[in-house]
XYZ file of N, CA and C in Angstrom:
426
model
N 18.427 -1.625 44.818
C 18.565 -1.199 43.160
C 17.572 -1.513 42.618
N 17.089 -0.212 41.472
C 15.800 -0.714 40.666
C 16.434 -0.492 39.289
N 16.346 -1.316 38.555
C 16.526 -1.208 37.396
C 15.534 -1.332 36.600
N 15.172 -0.338 35.898
C 13.726 -0.667 35.094
C 14.217 0.277 33.834
N 13.533 -0.090 32.736
C 13.638 0.692 31.437
C 12.770 1.843 31.474
N 13.158 2.759 31.302
C 11.985 4.268 31.513
C 11.966 4.648 30.053
N 12.800 4.316 28.978
C 12.141 4.954 27.848
C 12.528 3.871 26.619
N 11.479 2.873 26.266
C 11.552 1.967 25.172
C 12.001 2.392 24.393
N 11.889 3.620 23.721
C 12.210 3.855 22.472
C 13.741 4.383 22.117
N 14.186 4.568 23.414
C 15.604 4.910 23.486
C 16.114 3.073 23.338
N 15.436 2.083 24.028
C 16.138 0.868 24.253
C 16.438 0.378 22.866
N 15.360 0.771 22.270
C 15.096 -0.114 20.722
C 15.971 0.868 19.968
N 16.496 2.029 19.986
C 17.139 2.632 19.197
C 18.463 2.204 19.504
N 18.768 1.992 20.369
C 20.021 1.593 21.069
C 20.383 0.177 20.588
N 19.356 -0.696 20.660
C 19.476 -2.052 19.715
C 19.801 -2.008 18.555
N 18.929 -1.350 18.033
C 19.303 -0.858 16.254
C 20.325 -0.240 15.830
N 21.088 0.453 17.184
C 22.262 1.237 16.427
C 23.303 -0.096 16.332
N 23.170 -1.050 17.838
C 23.989 -1.730 17.730
C 23.939 -3.261 16.462
N 23.128 -3.336 16.221
C 22.506 -3.937 14.923
C 22.918 -3.441 13.846
N 22.913 -1.990 13.728
C 23.542 -1.364 12.327
C 25.255 -1.749 12.386
N 25.706 -1.194 13.880
C 27.218 -1.557 13.837
C 27.521 -3.230 13.167
N 27.006 -3.900 13.865
C 27.413 -5.016 13.330
C 27.218 -5.657 11.938
N 26.006 -5.195 11.272
C 25.691 -4.921 10.101
C 26.809 -4.021 9.411
N 27.208 -3.274 9.669
C 28.010 -2.205 8.765
C 29.381 -2.982 8.644
N 30.051 -3.629 10.011
C 31.456 -4.008 9.926
C 31.376 -5.022 9.229
N 30.253 -6.267 9.146
C 30.357 -7.329 8.476
C 30.261 -6.751 6.805
N 29.273 -5.919 6.485
C 29.436 -5.509 4.894
C 30.533 -4.988 4.416
N 30.993 -4.358 5.398
C 32.905 -3.827 5.063
C 33.356 -4.358 4.983
N 33.777 -5.829 5.747
C 34.668 -6.686 5.905
C 34.348 -8.079 4.798
N 33.049 -7.913 4.574
C 32.931 -9.192 3.470
C 32.883 -8.418 1.984
N 32.191 -7.285 1.679
C 32.268 -6.961 0.367
C 33.002 -5.424 0.128
N 32.823 -4.451 0.716
C 33.328 -3.171 0.152
C 35.162 -3.371 0.518
N 35.530 -3.461 1.519
C 36.902 -3.292 1.743
C 37.643 -4.378 0.843
N 37.526 -5.497 0.975
C 38.337 -6.600 0.022
C 37.873 -5.973 -1.861
N 36.857 -5.431 -2.026
C 37.206 -4.706 -3.385
C 38.400 -3.696 -3.432
N 38.560 -3.271 -2.572
C 39.763 -1.915 -2.508
C 40.984 -2.587 -3.019
N 40.817 -4.149 -2.234
C 42.712 -4.311 -2.657
C 42.908 -5.041 -4.176
N 41.727 -5.316 -5.049
C 41.533 -5.340 -6.322
C 42.344 -4.560 -7.367
N 41.689 -3.628 -6.807
C 42.051 -2.234 -8.068
C 43.153 -1.623 -7.564
N 43.731 -0.658 -8.688
C 44.940 0.249 -8.388
C 44.605 1.377 -7.547
N 44.130 0.875 -6.621
C 44.442 1.798 -5.535
C 45.702 1.842 -4.492
N 46.098 2.819 -4.301
C 47.289 3.231 -3.287
C 47.163 2.735 -1.521
N 47.953 2.210 -1.083
C 47.745 1.906 0.117
C 47.417 2.886 1.215
N 48.086 4.175 0.627
C 47.200 5.106 1.599
C 45.739 5.754 1.387
N 45.458 5.485 0.222
C 43.815 5.662 0.138
C 42.891 4.434 0.378
N 43.697 3.054 0.683
C 42.808 2.101 1.327
C 43.041 2.454 2.568
N 43.849 2.708 3.102
C 44.022 3.066 4.445
C 42.533 3.981 5.048
N 42.746 4.995 4.412
C 41.819 6.114 4.641
C 40.330 5.877 4.369
N 40.280 5.080 3.302
C 38.699 4.269 3.280
C 38.577 3.568 4.465
N 39.237 2.520 4.654
C 39.174 1.347 5.976
C 38.975 2.340 6.959
N 40.078 3.240 7.652
C 39.368 3.814 8.627
C 38.059 4.312 8.769
N 37.704 5.105 7.650
C 36.224 6.279 7.401
C 35.491 4.776 7.591
N 35.462 3.837 6.949
C 34.487 3.067 7.127
C 34.206 2.754 8.375
N 35.158 2.403 9.164
C 34.850 1.838 10.383
C 34.748 2.850 11.359
N 34.985 4.203 11.301
C 34.508 4.918 12.065
C 32.963 5.074 12.269
N 32.366 5.111 10.855
C 30.866 4.647 11.214
C 30.460 3.689 11.819
N 30.948 2.251 11.892
C 31.004 1.263 12.599
C 30.765 1.780 13.977
N 31.931 2.301 14.517
C 32.409 2.857 15.925
C 31.003 3.946 16.325
N 30.902 4.891 15.534
C 29.668 5.337 15.818
C 28.245 5.035 16.518
N 28.047 4.090 15.369
C 27.002 3.021 15.896
C 27.064 2.540 17.035
N 28.189 1.981 17.087
C 28.382 1.068 18.537
C 28.424 2.036 19.710
N 28.709 3.444 19.649
C 29.051 4.330 20.529
C 27.292 4.863 20.931
N 26.497 4.872 19.705
C 25.331 5.671 19.980
C 24.406 4.387 20.833
N 24.706 3.408 20.192
C 24.196 2.201 20.676
C 24.248 1.997 21.941
N 25.366 2.143 22.984
C 25.932 1.934 24.051
C 25.085 3.082 24.933
N 25.304 4.294 24.197
C 24.543 5.149 24.883
C 22.952 5.140 24.967
N 22.356 4.810 23.709
C 21.083 5.057 23.992
C 20.749 4.156 24.907
N 20.999 2.856 24.965
C 20.690 1.578 26.001
C 20.937 2.224 27.378
N 22.323 2.741 27.575
C 22.408 3.221 29.121
C 21.001 4.378 29.205
N 21.042 5.523 28.145
C 20.081 6.280 28.219
C 18.622 6.037 28.735
N 18.486 4.940 28.302
C 16.818 3.971 28.471
C 16.575 3.918 29.800
N 17.741 3.382 30.739
C 17.506 3.185 32.093
C 17.100 4.259 32.810
N 17.655 5.542 32.379
C 17.863 6.773 33.609
C 16.641 7.517 33.939
N 16.647 7.374 34.884
C 15.414 8.019 35.842
C 15.047 9.198 35.595
N 16.008 10.112 35.146
C 15.673 11.798 34.907
C 16.109 11.933 33.675
N 15.020 11.402 32.636
C 15.054 11.435 31.192
C 15.084 12.817 30.732
N 15.141 14.069 31.564
C 14.865 15.200 30.868
C 16.628 15.554 30.706
N 17.344 15.433 31.426
C 18.934 15.584 31.284
C 19.353 14.693 30.503
N 19.095 14.371 29.468
C 19.838 13.243 28.433
C 18.823 13.709 27.192
N 17.914 14.339 27.411
C 17.459 15.043 26.339
C 18.342 15.746 25.086
N 19.068 16.951 25.292
C 20.226 16.967 24.729
C 20.952 15.862 24.173
N 21.545 15.230 24.706
C 22.262 13.948 24.004
C 21.692 13.055 22.848
N 20.281 13.182 22.917
C 19.551 12.207 22.340
C 19.210 13.611 20.763
N 18.646 14.617 20.877
C 18.800 15.491 20.042
C 20.194 15.777 19.087
N 21.064 15.778 19.709
C 22.687 15.588 19.228
C 22.929 14.408 18.167
N 22.706 13.302 18.744
C 22.909 12.128 17.925
C 21.657 11.880 16.804
N 20.166 12.403 17.143
C 19.619 12.406 16.138
C 19.901 13.535 14.878
N 20.865 14.713 15.325
C 21.234 15.768 14.239
C 22.147 14.951 13.762
N 22.933 14.422 14.402
C 24.368 13.726 13.642
C 23.758 12.830 12.545
N 22.997 11.818 13.108
C 22.185 11.030 11.995
C 21.379 11.535 10.778
N 20.671 12.713 10.967
C 20.425 13.508 9.604
C 21.219 14.170 8.793
N 22.418 14.451 9.425
C 23.724 15.122 8.685
C 24.318 13.883 7.719
N 24.110 12.732 8.717
C 25.069 11.508 7.846
C 24.161 11.411 6.895
N 22.828 11.061 7.029
C 22.070 10.882 5.849
C 22.016 11.873 4.362
N 22.433 13.202 5.205
C 22.041 14.120 3.778
C 23.475 13.971 3.077
N 24.514 13.841 3.850
C 25.785 13.140 3.258
C 25.729 12.396 2.292
N 25.474 11.046 2.704
C 25.222 10.085 1.823
C 24.044 10.109 0.814
N 23.264 11.117 0.891
C 22.182 11.414 -0.361
C 22.903 12.334 -1.348
N 23.691 13.313 -0.668
C 23.945 14.459 -1.593
C 25.341 13.999 -2.195
N 26.128 13.204 -1.406
C 27.502 12.352 -2.587
C 26.743 11.780 -3.577
N 26.163 10.793 -3.278
C 25.448 10.173 -4.211
C 24.739 10.605 -5.343
N 23.979 11.468 -4.943
C 23.346 12.247 -6.104
C 24.342 12.868 -7.057
N 25.564 13.708 -6.095
C 26.352 14.441 -7.039
C 27.042 13.072 -8.013
N 27.724 12.491 -7.214
C 28.343 11.449 -8.169
C 27.564 10.593 -9.212
N 26.500 10.124 -8.610
C 25.464 8.911 -9.630
C 24.004 9.007 -9.284
N 23.300 10.203 -9.756
C 22.183 10.069 -9.497
C 21.327 9.278 -9.919
N 21.600 8.005 -10.418
C 20.852 6.972 -10.572
C 20.879 6.146 -9.550
N 22.210 6.301 -8.747
C 22.375 5.247 -7.503
C 21.678 5.473 -6.557
N 20.926 6.307 -6.235
C 19.961 7.260 -5.120
C 19.467 5.900 -4.785
N 18.732 5.157 -5.561
C 17.750 4.049 -5.255
C 18.488 3.127 -4.361
N 20.004 2.988 -4.846
C 20.618 1.591 -3.761
C 20.689 2.471 -2.467
N 20.476 3.454 -1.919
C 20.658 4.163 -0.809
C 19.298 4.161 -0.222
N 18.224 3.553 -0.402
C 16.882 3.528 0.104
C 17.144 2.895 0.836
N 17.122 1.361 1.372
C 17.435 0.590 2.600
C 18.057 1.528 4.274
N 19.560 1.875 3.648
C 19.914 2.716 4.599
C 19.038 3.917 5.093
N 18.564 4.728 3.750
C 17.976 5.902 4.302
C 16.539 5.600 4.943
N 15.992 4.349 4.911
C 14.951 4.239 5.435
C 15.102 3.805 7.335
N 16.602 3.283 7.166
C 17.191 2.799 8.273
C 17.101 3.884 9.199
N 17.652 4.878 8.789
C 18.024 6.030 9.357
C 16.954 6.650 9.896
N 15.931 6.958 9.266
C 14.917 7.855 9.519
C 14.222 7.072 10.373
N 13.892 5.679 10.531
C 13.077 4.873 11.596
C 13.696 5.319 12.854
N 15.475 5.191 12.654
C 16.208 5.400 13.820
C 16.035 6.793 14.564
N 16.122 7.864 13.684
C 15.667 8.949 14.018
C 14.476 9.456 14.827
N 13.413 8.482 14.000
C 11.958 8.895 14.416
C 12.055 8.150 15.847
N 12.825 6.991 15.959
C 12.342 6.486 17.648
C 12.995 7.241 18.692
N 14.001 7.966 17.806
C 14.933 8.854 19.071
C 14.112 10.330 19.231
N 13.071 10.860 18.503
C 12.457 11.770 18.573
C 11.131 11.384 19.176
N 10.639 10.119 19.165
C 9.734 9.652 19.566
C 9.764 9.579 21.418
N 11.243 9.323 21.431
C 11.815 9.182 23.073
C 11.651 10.383 23.595
N 12.258 11.151 22.634
C 12.413 12.747 23.533
C 10.900 13.271 23.649
N 9.949 13.122 22.993
C 8.696 13.721 22.839
C 7.894 12.840 24.276
N 8.261 11.750 24.109
C 7.857 11.075 25.376
C 7.987 11.580 26.628
N 9.218 12.070 26.407
C 9.756 12.637 27.805
C 9.196 13.998 28.417
N 8.905 14.479 26.976
C 8.343 16.135 27.244
C 6.889 15.670 27.666
N 6.174 14.774 27.209
C 4.961 14.596 27.970
C 4.564 14.438 29.252
N 5.697 13.266 29.753
C 5.850 13.157 30.575
C 6.112 14.221 31.861
N 6.846 14.767 31.546
C 7.453 16.002 32.331
C 6.378 17.084 32.184
N 5.271 16.882 31.300
C 4.553 18.017 31.242
C 3.137 17.341 32.431
N 3.179 16.170 32.086
C 1.986 15.106 33.214
C 2.613 15.596 34.605
N 3.904 15.388 34.955
C 4.606 15.195 36.304
C 4.063 16.827 37.222
N 4.042 17.843 36.158
C 4.223 19.051 36.466
C 2.799 19.830 37.310
N 1.797 18.906 36.635
C 0.193 19.311 37.035
C -0.457 18.955 38.240
């Protein structure tokens, strides 16, 4: 059994995604979700907001696990589609964050800077991982 990291970009992306999952749930449980209990928000709305918040946490966790497993795969070309799909989901997530923030309070866009940078770094690592595979595949065919 030869377990070897084949794609360090994916390994780093996976570790970051797991870290994002932890920080997202922590921030939600300690700061965001308790604020919902203070206001005059119905239980139904609190419930929806809470599970929508945790969907992002679960996505980050699943993406992290997927990238960590993908980093060990010997045939990297077979997982390229999954990497591109996750990158697309992350770009759409960023567009939703920025779009909704701009529609509701354009001055709050500066508050999204750290999240935006984190998502862009995450996507850049994924793209580097997929381009690394393309270069490796080209080199092996020669």
